[in-house]
Amino acid sequence: MSDRDADQMTWESERIEALGGAFLAAASAAGIGVSLVSMQQPDPRVVYISDKGVEILGHPREVILSRSATEFLTPQEKSTLQSQNPDRAHPRARAFETIVRRADGSELPVEVSLAPIKLDGRPGIIAFTRDISERRHAVVALERSERRFRQLIE
């Protein structure tokens, strides 16, 4: 990462913190990570990530800010997402579930909501990320319980 890129990231992070401190605090309290992604080619880059976003991704902030935004997806998830939105220059608002790979190699299911924005006149995305592993465990437990109940009444 060049000094210019680092200075730009620092400036954007400071600007977001100053403008949205209360918003970010509310999102964090709700368990939602917030990040800003520059969609400049060739690779989308995270230029800001909240503390909750760092916690969800499980990588140090410096690593997240120095890599392509898609590097944290599993290879299968990366392929799926690229096929669903091939025109990265014109991102669209959407919500989806995906799987991220954390620094320790574990995989974490997350819900992601994306909204296109302009970052200093350039295309970008604001991403809201939520850990849905507990929700997934609850669904599995409910399905297991329903199967047992059906077996009892049959």
Coordinates of N, CA, C and O in Angstrom, one line a residue:
M1 N 0.8 -1.2 0.0 CA 0.0 0.0 0.0 C 0.9 1.2 0.0 O 1.8 1.3 0.8
S2 N 0.6 2.2 -0.9 CA 1.4 3.4 -1.0 C 1.1 4.3 0.1 O 0.0 4.2 0.8
D3 N 2.0 5.3 0.4 CA 1.7 6.3 1.4 C 0.5 7.1 1.1 O -0.3 7.5 1.9
R4 N 0.3 7.4 -0.2 CA -0.9 8.1 -0.7 C -2.2 7.3 -0.4 O -3.2 7.9 0.1
D5 N -2.2 6.0 -0.6 CA -3.4 5.2 -0.3 C -3.6 5.2 1.2 O -4.8 5.3 1.7
A6 N -2.6 5.1 2.0 CA -2.7 5.1 3.5 C -3.3 6.4 4.0 O -4.1 6.4 4.8
D7 N -2.7 7.5 3.4 CA -3.3 8.8 3.8 C -4.7 9.0 3.4 O -5.5 9.5 4.2
Q8 N -5.1 8.5 2.2 CA -6.5 8.6 1.8 C -7.4 7.8 2.7 O -8.5 8.2 3.1
M9 N -7.0 6.5 3.1 CA -7.8 5.7 4.0 C -7.9 6.4 5.4 O -9.0 6.4 6.0
T10 N -6.8 7.0 5.9 CA -6.9 7.7 7.2 C -7.8 8.8 7.1 O -8.7 9.0 8.0
W11 N -7.7 9.6 6.0 CA -8.6 10.8 5.9 C -10.1 10.3 5.8 O -10.9 10.9 6.5
E12 N -10.4 9.3 5.0 CA -11.8 8.8 4.9 C -12.3 8.2 6.2 O -13.4 8.5 6.6
S13 N -11.4 7.5 6.9 CA -11.8 6.9 8.2 C -12.1 8.0 9.2 O -13.1 8.0 10.0
E14 N -11.3 9.1 9.3 CA -11.5 10.2 10.2 C -12.8 10.9 9.9 O -13.5 11.3 10.7
R15 N -13.0 11.1 8.6 CA -14.2 11.8 8.1 C -15.5 11.0 8.5 O -16.5 11.6 9.0
I16 N -15.5 9.7 8.3 CA -16.6 8.8 8.7 C -16.8 8.9 10.2 O -18.0 9.0 10.6
E17 N -15.8 8.7 10.9 CA -15.9 8.7 12.4 C -16.5 10.0 12.9 O -17.4 10.1 13.7
A18 N -16.1 11.2 12.3 CA -16.6 12.5 12.7 C -18.1 12.6 12.4 O -18.8 13.2 13.1
L19 N -18.5 12.1 11.2 CA -19.8 12.3 10.7 C -20.8 11.3 11.3 O -22.0 11.6 11.5
G20 N -20.3 10.1 11.6 CA -21.3 9.1 12.0 C -21.0 8.4 13.3 O -21.4 7.2 13.4
G21 N -20.4 9.0 14.2 CA -20.1 8.4 15.5 C -21.3 7.8 16.1 O -21.3 6.6 16.6
A22 N -22.4 8.5 16.2 CA -23.7 8.0 16.9 C -24.2 6.8 16.0 O -24.7 5.8 16.6
F23 N -24.2 7.0 14.7 CA -24.7 5.9 13.8 C -23.9 4.7 14.0 O -24.5 3.6 14.1
L24 N -22.6 4.8 14.0 CA -21.8 3.6 14.2 C -21.9 3.0 15.5 O -21.9 1.7 15.7
A25 N -22.1 3.8 16.6 CA -22.3 3.2 17.9 C -23.6 2.4 18.0 O -23.7 1.3 18.5
A26 N -24.7 2.9 17.3 CA -26.0 2.2 17.3 C -25.8 0.9 16.5 O -26.4 -0.1 16.9
A27 N -25.2 1.0 15.3 CA -25.0 -0.2 14.5 C -24.2 -1.3 15.3 O -24.5 -2.5 15.3
S28 N -23.1 -0.8 16.0 CA -22.3 -1.8 16.8 C -23.2 -2.4 17.9 O -23.1 -3.6 18.2
A29 N -24.0 -1.6 18.6 CA -24.8 -2.1 19.7 C -25.8 -3.1 19.1 O -26.2 -4.1 19.9
A30 N -26.2 -3.0 17.9 CA -27.1 -3.9 17.3 C -26.4 -5.1 16.7 O -27.0 -6.0 16.0
G31 N -25.1 -5.2 16.8 CA -24.3 -6.3 16.3 C -24.0 -6.2 14.8 O -23.8 -7.3 14.2
I32 N -24.0 -5.0 14.3 CA -23.8 -4.8 12.8 C -22.5 -4.2 12.6 O -22.2 -3.1 13.1
G33 N -21.7 -4.8 11.7 CA -20.4 -4.2 11.3 C -20.7 -3.3 10.1 O -21.6 -3.6 9.3
V34 N -20.0 -2.2 10.0 CA -20.2 -1.2 8.9 C -18.9 -1.0 8.2 O -17.9 -0.9 8.8
S35 N -18.9 -1.1 6.9 CA -17.7 -0.8 6.1 C -18.0 0.0 4.9 O -19.2 -0.1 4.4
L36 N -17.1 0.7 4.4 CA -17.1 1.4 3.1 C -16.2 0.8 2.2 O -15.0 0.5 2.5
V37 N -16.7 0.5 1.0 CA -15.9 -0.2 0.0 C -15.8 0.7 -1.3 O -16.8 1.1 -1.8
S38 N -14.6 1.0 -1.7 CA -14.3 1.8 -2.9 C -14.4 0.7 -4.1 O -13.7 -0.3 -4.0
M39 N -15.2 1.0 -5.1 CA -15.4 0.1 -6.2 C -14.5 0.4 -7.4 O -14.7 0.0 -8.5
Q40 N -13.4 1.2 -7.2 CA -12.5 1.5 -8.2 C -11.9 0.2 -8.7 O -11.6 -0.7 -7.9
Q41 N -11.7 0.1 -10.0 CA -11.1 -1.1 -10.5 C -9.6 -1.2 -10.3 O -9.0 -0.1 -10.0
P42 N -8.9 -2.3 -10.2 CA -9.4 -3.6 -10.6 C -10.1 -4.3 -9.5 O -10.9 -5.2 -9.7
D43 N -9.8 -4.0 -8.2 CA -10.5 -4.7 -7.1 C -11.1 -3.8 -6.1 O -10.6 -2.7 -5.8
P44 N -12.3 -4.2 -5.6 CA -12.9 -3.3 -4.6 C -12.1 -3.4 -3.3 O -11.5 -4.4 -3.0
R45 N -12.0 -2.2 -2.7 CA -11.1 -2.1 -1.5 C -11.9 -1.6 -0.3 O -12.7 -0.6 -0.5
V46 N -11.8 -2.2 0.8 CA -12.4 -1.6 2.0 C -11.5 -0.4 2.4 O -10.3 -0.5 2.6
V47 N -12.2 0.8 2.5 CA -11.5 2.0 2.9 C -11.8 2.4 4.4 O -11.2 3.3 4.9
Y48 N -12.9 1.8 4.9 CA -13.2 2.0 6.3 C -13.9 0.8 6.8 O -14.7 0.2 6.1
I49 N -13.7 0.4 8.1 CA -14.4 -0.7 8.7 C -14.6 -0.4 10.2 O -13.6 0.1 10.8
S50 N -15.8 -0.5 10.7 CA -16.0 -0.3 12.1 C -15.4 -1.3 13.0 O -15.0 -2.4 12.5
D51 N -15.3 -1.1 14.3 CA -14.8 -2.0 15.2 C -15.6 -3.3 15.2 O -15.0 -4.4 15.2
K52 N -16.9 -3.2 15.1 CA -17.7 -4.4 15.0 C -17.5 -5.2 13.7 O -17.4 -6.4 13.7
G53 N -17.2 -4.5 12.6 CA -16.9 -5.2 11.4 C -15.6 -5.9 11.5 O -15.4 -7.1 11.0
V54 N -14.6 -5.3 12.2 CA -13.3 -6.0 12.4 C -13.5 -7.3 13.2 O -13.0 -8.3 12.9
E55 N -14.3 -7.2 14.3 CA -14.6 -8.3 15.1 C -15.3 -9.4 14.3 O -15.0 -10.6 14.4
I56 N -16.3 -9.1 13.5 CA -17.0 -10.1 12.7 C -16.0 -10.8 11.7 O -16.0 -12.0 11.6
L57 N -15.2 -10.0 11.0 CA -14.3 -10.6 10.0 C -13.2 -11.4 10.7 O -12.6 -12.3 10.1
G58 N -12.8 -11.0 11.9 CA -11.8 -11.7 12.6 C -10.3 -11.5 12.0 O -9.5 -12.4 12.2
H59 N -10.1 -10.5 11.4 CA -8.8 -10.1 10.9 C -8.4 -8.8 11.4 O -9.3 -7.9 11.7
P60 N -7.1 -8.5 11.6 CA -6.7 -7.1 12.0 C -7.2 -6.1 11.0 O -7.2 -6.3 9.8
R61 N -7.5 -4.9 11.5 CA -8.0 -3.8 10.6 C -7.0 -3.5 9.5 O -7.4 -3.4 8.4
E62 N -5.7 -3.6 9.8 CA -4.7 -3.3 8.8 C -4.7 -4.3 7.6 O -4.5 -4.0 6.5
V63 N -5.0 -5.5 8.0 CA -5.2 -6.6 6.9 C -6.4 -6.3 6.1 O -6.4 -6.4 4.8
I64 N -7.5 -6.0 6.7 CA -8.8 -5.8 6.0 C -8.6 -4.6 5.0 O -9.0 -4.6 3.9
L65 N -7.9 -3.5 5.5 CA -7.8 -2.3 4.7 C -6.7 -2.5 3.6 O -6.7 -1.7 2.7
S66 N -5.9 -3.5 3.6 CA -4.9 -3.7 2.7 C -5.2 -4.7 1.6 O -4.4 -4.9 0.7
R67 N -6.3 -5.4 1.7 CA -6.7 -6.4 0.7 C -7.9 -6.1 -0.1 O -8.7 -5.3 0.4
S68 N -8.1 -6.8 -1.1 CA -9.4 -6.7 -1.9 C -10.5 -7.2 -1.0 O -10.4 -8.1 -0.1
A69 N -11.7 -6.5 -1.1 CA -12.8 -6.8 -0.2 C -13.3 -8.2 -0.4 O -13.8 -8.8 0.6
T70 N -13.1 -8.8 -1.6 CA -13.6 -10.2 -1.8 C -12.7 -11.2 -1.2 O -13.0 -12.4 -1.2
E71 N -11.5 -10.9 -0.8 CA -10.5 -11.9 -0.3 C -11.0 -12.6 1.0 O -10.4 -13.6 1.3
F72 N -11.9 -12.0 1.7 CA -12.4 -12.6 2.9 C -13.5 -13.6 2.7 O -14.0 -14.2 3.7
L73 N -14.0 -13.8 1.5 CA -15.0 -14.8 1.1 C -14.3 -16.1 0.8 O -13.2 -16.2 0.4
T74 N -15.1 -17.2 1.0 CA -14.6 -18.5 0.6 C -14.6 -18.5 -0.9 O -15.3 -17.7 -1.5
P75 N -13.7 -19.3 -1.5 CA -13.7 -19.4 -3.0 C -15.1 -19.6 -3.7 O -15.4 -18.9 -4.6
Q76 N -15.8 -20.5 -3.1 CA -17.2 -20.8 -3.6 C -18.1 -19.5 -3.5 O -18.8 -19.2 -4.5
E77 N -18.0 -18.9 -2.4 CA -18.9 -17.7 -2.2 C -18.4 -16.6 -3.1 O -19.3 -15.8 -3.7
K78 N -17.1 -16.4 -3.3 CA -16.6 -15.4 -4.2 C -17.1 -15.6 -5.6 O -17.6 -14.7 -6.3
S79 N -17.1 -16.8 -6.1 CA -17.6 -17.2 -7.4 C -19.1 -16.9 -7.6 O -19.5 -16.3 -8.5
T80 N -19.8 -17.3 -6.5 CA -21.3 -17.1 -6.5 C -21.6 -15.6 -6.6 O -22.4 -15.1 -7.4
L81 N -21.0 -14.8 -5.8 CA -21.3 -13.3 -5.8 C -20.9 -12.7 -7.0 O -21.5 -11.8 -7.5
Q82 N -19.7 -13.1 -7.6 CA -19.3 -12.4 -8.9 C -20.3 -12.7 -10.0 O -20.6 -11.9 -10.9
S83 N -20.9 -13.9 -10.0 CA -21.8 -14.3 -11.1 C -23.2 -13.5 -10.8 O -23.9 -13.3 -11.8
Q84 N -23.5 -13.2 -9.6 CA -24.7 -12.5 -9.3 C -24.7 -11.0 -9.6 O -25.7 -10.4 -9.9
N85 N -23.5 -10.4 -9.6 CA -23.3 -9.0 -9.9 C -22.0 -8.7 -10.7 O -21.1 -8.2 -10.1
P86 N -22.0 -9.1 -11.9 CA -20.8 -9.0 -12.7 C -20.4 -7.6 -13.0 O -19.2 -7.3 -13.2
D87 N -21.3 -6.6 -12.9 CA -20.9 -5.2 -13.2 C -20.5 -4.5 -11.9 O -21.3 -3.8 -11.4
R88 N -19.3 -4.7 -11.5 CA -18.8 -4.1 -10.2 C -18.7 -2.5 -10.3 O -18.8 -1.9 -9.3
A89 N -18.7 -2.0 -11.5 CA -18.6 -0.6 -11.7 C -19.9 0.1 -11.3 O -19.9 1.3 -11.0
H90 N -21.0 -0.6 -11.4 CA -22.3 -0.1 -11.1 C -23.0 -1.0 -10.1 O -23.9 -1.7 -10.4
P91 N -22.6 -1.0 -8.8 CA -23.1 -1.8 -7.8 C -24.6 -1.5 -7.5 O -25.0 -0.4 -7.8
R92 N -25.4 -2.5 -7.1 CA -26.8 -2.3 -6.8 C -27.0 -2.7 -5.4 O -26.3 -3.4 -4.8
A93 N -28.1 -2.1 -4.8 CA -28.5 -2.4 -3.5 C -29.0 -3.8 -3.4 O -29.8 -4.2 -4.3
R94 N -28.6 -4.5 -2.4 CA -29.1 -5.9 -2.2 C -28.7 -6.4 -0.9 O -27.9 -5.8 -0.2
A95 N -29.4 -7.5 -0.5 CA -29.0 -8.2 0.8 C -28.9 -9.7 0.5 O -29.6 -10.2 -0.4
F96 N -28.0 -10.3 1.1 CA -27.7 -11.7 0.9 C -27.0 -12.3 2.1 O -26.5 -11.6 2.9
E97 N -27.0 -13.6 2.1 CA -26.2 -14.4 3.1 C -25.0 -14.9 2.4 O -25.1 -15.4 1.3
T98 N -23.9 -14.9 3.1 CA -22.6 -15.5 2.5 C -21.8 -16.0 3.7 O -22.2 -16.0 4.8
I99 N -20.6 -16.5 3.3 CA -19.7 -17.1 4.3 C -18.4 -16.4 4.2 O -17.9 -16.2 3.0
V100 N -17.8 -15.9 5.3 CA -16.5 -15.3 5.3 C -15.5 -16.2 5.9 O -15.9 -17.0 6.8
R101 N -14.3 -16.1 5.5 CA -13.2 -16.9 6.1 C -12.4 -16.0 7.1 O -11.9 -14.9 6.7
R102 N -12.4 -16.4 8.3 CA -11.7 -15.6 9.3 C -10.2 -15.9 9.4 O -9.7 -16.8 8.7
A103 N -9.4 -15.1 10.1 CA -8.0 -15.2 10.1 C -7.5 -16.6 10.6 O -6.5 -17.1 10.2
D104 N -8.3 -17.2 11.5 CA -8.0 -18.5 12.1 C -8.4 -19.7 11.2 O -8.2 -20.8 11.5
G105 N -8.9 -19.3 10.0 CA -9.4 -20.3 9.0 C -10.8 -20.8 9.2 O -11.3 -21.5 8.3
S106 N -11.4 -20.4 10.3 CA -12.8 -20.8 10.5 C -13.7 -20.0 9.5 O -13.4 -18.9 9.0
E107 N -14.9 -20.6 9.2 CA -15.8 -19.9 8.3 C -17.0 -19.4 9.1 O -17.5 -20.1 10.0
L108 N -17.5 -18.3 8.8 CA -18.6 -17.6 9.6 C -19.7 -17.2 8.6 O -19.5 -16.5 7.7
P109 N -20.9 -17.7 8.9 CA -22.0 -17.2 8.0 C -22.4 -15.8 8.4 O -22.5 -15.5 9.6
V110 N -22.6 -14.9 7.5 CA -23.0 -13.6 7.7 C -24.1 -13.1 6.8 O -24.3 -13.7 5.7
E111 N -24.8 -12.2 7.2 CA -25.8 -11.5 6.4 C -25.2 -10.2 6.0 O -24.7 -9.4 6.9
V112 N -25.3 -9.8 4.7 CA -24.7 -8.6 4.2 C -25.8 -7.8 3.5 O -26.5 -8.4 2.7
S113 N -25.8 -6.5 3.8 CA -26.7 -5.6 3.1 C -25.8 -4.5 2.4 O -25.0 -3.9 3.1
L114 N -26.0 -4.3 1.1 CA -25.2 -3.4 0.4 C -26.0 -2.3 -0.1 O -27.1 -2.5 -0.6
A115 N -25.5 -1.1 -0.1 CA -26.1 0.1 -0.7 C -25.1 0.9 -1.5 O -24.0 1.2 -0.9
P116 N -25.3 1.2 -2.8 CA -24.4 2.0 -3.5 C -24.3 3.4 -3.0 O -25.3 4.0 -2.6
I117 N -23.1 4.0 -2.9 CA -22.9 5.4 -2.5 C -21.8 5.9 -3.4 O -21.2 5.2 -4.2
K118 N -21.6 7.2 -3.2 CA -20.4 7.9 -3.9 C -19.4 8.2 -2.8 O -19.8 8.8 -1.8
L119 N -18.2 7.9 -3.0 CA -17.1 8.2 -2.1 C -16.2 9.2 -2.9 O -15.5 8.9 -3.8
D120 N -16.4 10.5 -2.6 CA -15.6 11.6 -3.3 C -15.9 11.5 -4.8 O -15.0 11.6 -5.6
G121 N -17.1 11.3 -5.1 CA -17.5 11.2 -6.6 C -17.2 9.9 -7.3 O -17.6 9.7 -8.4
R122 N -16.7 8.9 -6.6 CA -16.4 7.6 -7.2 C -17.3 6.6 -6.7 O -17.9 6.7 -5.6
P123 N -17.6 5.5 -7.5 CA -18.5 4.5 -7.0 C -18.0 3.8 -5.8 O -16.8 3.5 -5.6
G124 N -18.9 3.5 -4.9 CA -18.6 2.8 -3.6 C -19.8 2.1 -3.1 O -20.9 2.2 -3.7
I125 N -19.6 1.4 -2.0 CA -20.7 0.7 -1.4 C -20.5 0.9 0.1 O -19.4 0.9 0.7
I126 N -21.7 1.0 0.8 CA -21.7 0.9 2.2 C -22.2 -0.5 2.5 O -23.3 -0.9 1.9
A127 N -21.5 -1.2 3.3 CA -21.9 -2.6 3.6 C -22.2 -2.8 5.1 O -21.4 -2.3 6.0
F128 N -23.3 -3.4 5.4 CA -23.7 -3.7 6.8 C -23.6 -5.2 6.9 O -24.2 -6.0 6.1
T129 N -22.9 -5.7 7.9 CA -22.6 -7.1 8.1 C -23.0 -7.6 9.4 O -22.7 -6.9 10.4
R130 N -23.7 -8.7 9.5 CA -24.2 -9.3 10.8 C -23.8 -10.7 10.8 O -24.1 -11.5 9.9
D131 N -23.3 -11.2 11.9 CA -23.0 -12.6 12.2 C -24.3 -13.3 12.4 O -25.1 -12.9 13.3
I132 N -24.6 -14.3 11.6 CA -25.9 -15.0 11.7 C -25.6 -16.5 12.1 O -26.5 -17.3 12.0
S133 N -24.5 -16.8 12.7 CA -24.2 -18.1 13.1 C -25.2 -18.6 14.2 O -25.7 -19.8 14.1
E134 N -25.6 -17.8 15.1 CA -26.6 -18.2 16.2 C -27.9 -18.5 15.5 O -28.6 -19.4 15.9
R135 N -28.3 -17.6 14.5 CA -29.6 -17.9 13.8 C -29.6 -19.2 13.1 O -30.5 -20.0 13.2
R136 N -28.4 -19.5 12.5 CA -28.3 -20.8 11.7 C -28.4 -21.9 12.7 O -29.0 -22.9 12.4
H137 N -27.7 -21.8 13.9 CA -27.8 -22.9 14.9 C -29.2 -23.1 15.4 O -29.7 -24.2 15.6
A138 N -30.0 -22.0 15.6 CA -31.3 -22.1 16.0 C -32.2 -22.7 15.0 O -33.1 -23.6 15.4
V139 N -32.0 -22.5 13.7 CA -32.8 -23.1 12.7 C -32.5 -24.6 12.7 O -33.5 -25.4 12.6
V140 N -31.3 -25.0 12.8 CA -30.9 -26.4 12.8 C -31.6 -27.1 14.0 O -32.2 -28.2 13.9
A141 N -31.5 -26.5 15.1 CA -32.1 -27.0 16.4 C -33.6 -27.2 16.2 O -34.2 -28.2 16.6
L142 N -34.3 -26.2 15.6 CA -35.7 -26.2 15.4 C -36.1 -27.3 14.4 O -37.0 -28.1 14.7
E143 N -35.3 -27.5 13.4 CA -35.6 -28.6 12.4 C -35.4 -29.9 13.1 O -36.2 -30.8 12.8
R144 N -34.4 -30.1 13.9 CA -34.2 -31.3 14.6 C -35.4 -31.6 15.5 O -35.9 -32.7 15.6
S145 N -35.8 -30.6 16.3 CA -36.9 -30.8 17.2 C -38.2 -31.1 16.4 O -39.0 -32.0 16.9
E146 N -38.4 -30.5 15.3 CA -39.6 -30.8 14.5 C -39.6 -32.3 14.0 O -40.6 -32.9 13.9
R147 N -38.4 -32.7 13.6 CA -38.3 -34.1 13.1 C -38.6 -35.1 14.3 O -39.3 -36.1 14.1
R148 N -38.1 -34.8 15.5 CA -38.4 -35.7 16.6 C -39.9 -35.7 16.9 O -40.4 -36.7 17.2
F149 N -40.5 -34.5 16.9 CA -41.9 -34.4 17.1 C -42.7 -35.2 16.1 O -43.6 -36.0 16.5
R150 N -42.3 -35.1 14.8 CA -43.0 -35.9 13.8 C -42.9 -37.4 14.0 O -43.9 -38.1 13.8
Q151 N -41.7 -37.8 14.4 CA -41.5 -39.2 14.7 C -42.3 -39.7 15.9 O -42.8 -40.8 15.9
L152 N -42.6 -38.9 16.9 CA -43.4 -39.2 18.0 C -44.8 -39.4 17.6 O -45.5 -40.3 18.2
I153 N -45.3 -38.5 16.8 CA -46.8 -38.6 16.4 C -47.1 -39.5 15.3 O -48.2 -39.8 15.1
E154 N -46.1 -40.0 14.6 CA -46.4 -40.9 13.5 C -46.5 -42.4 13.9 O -46.1 -42.9 14.9

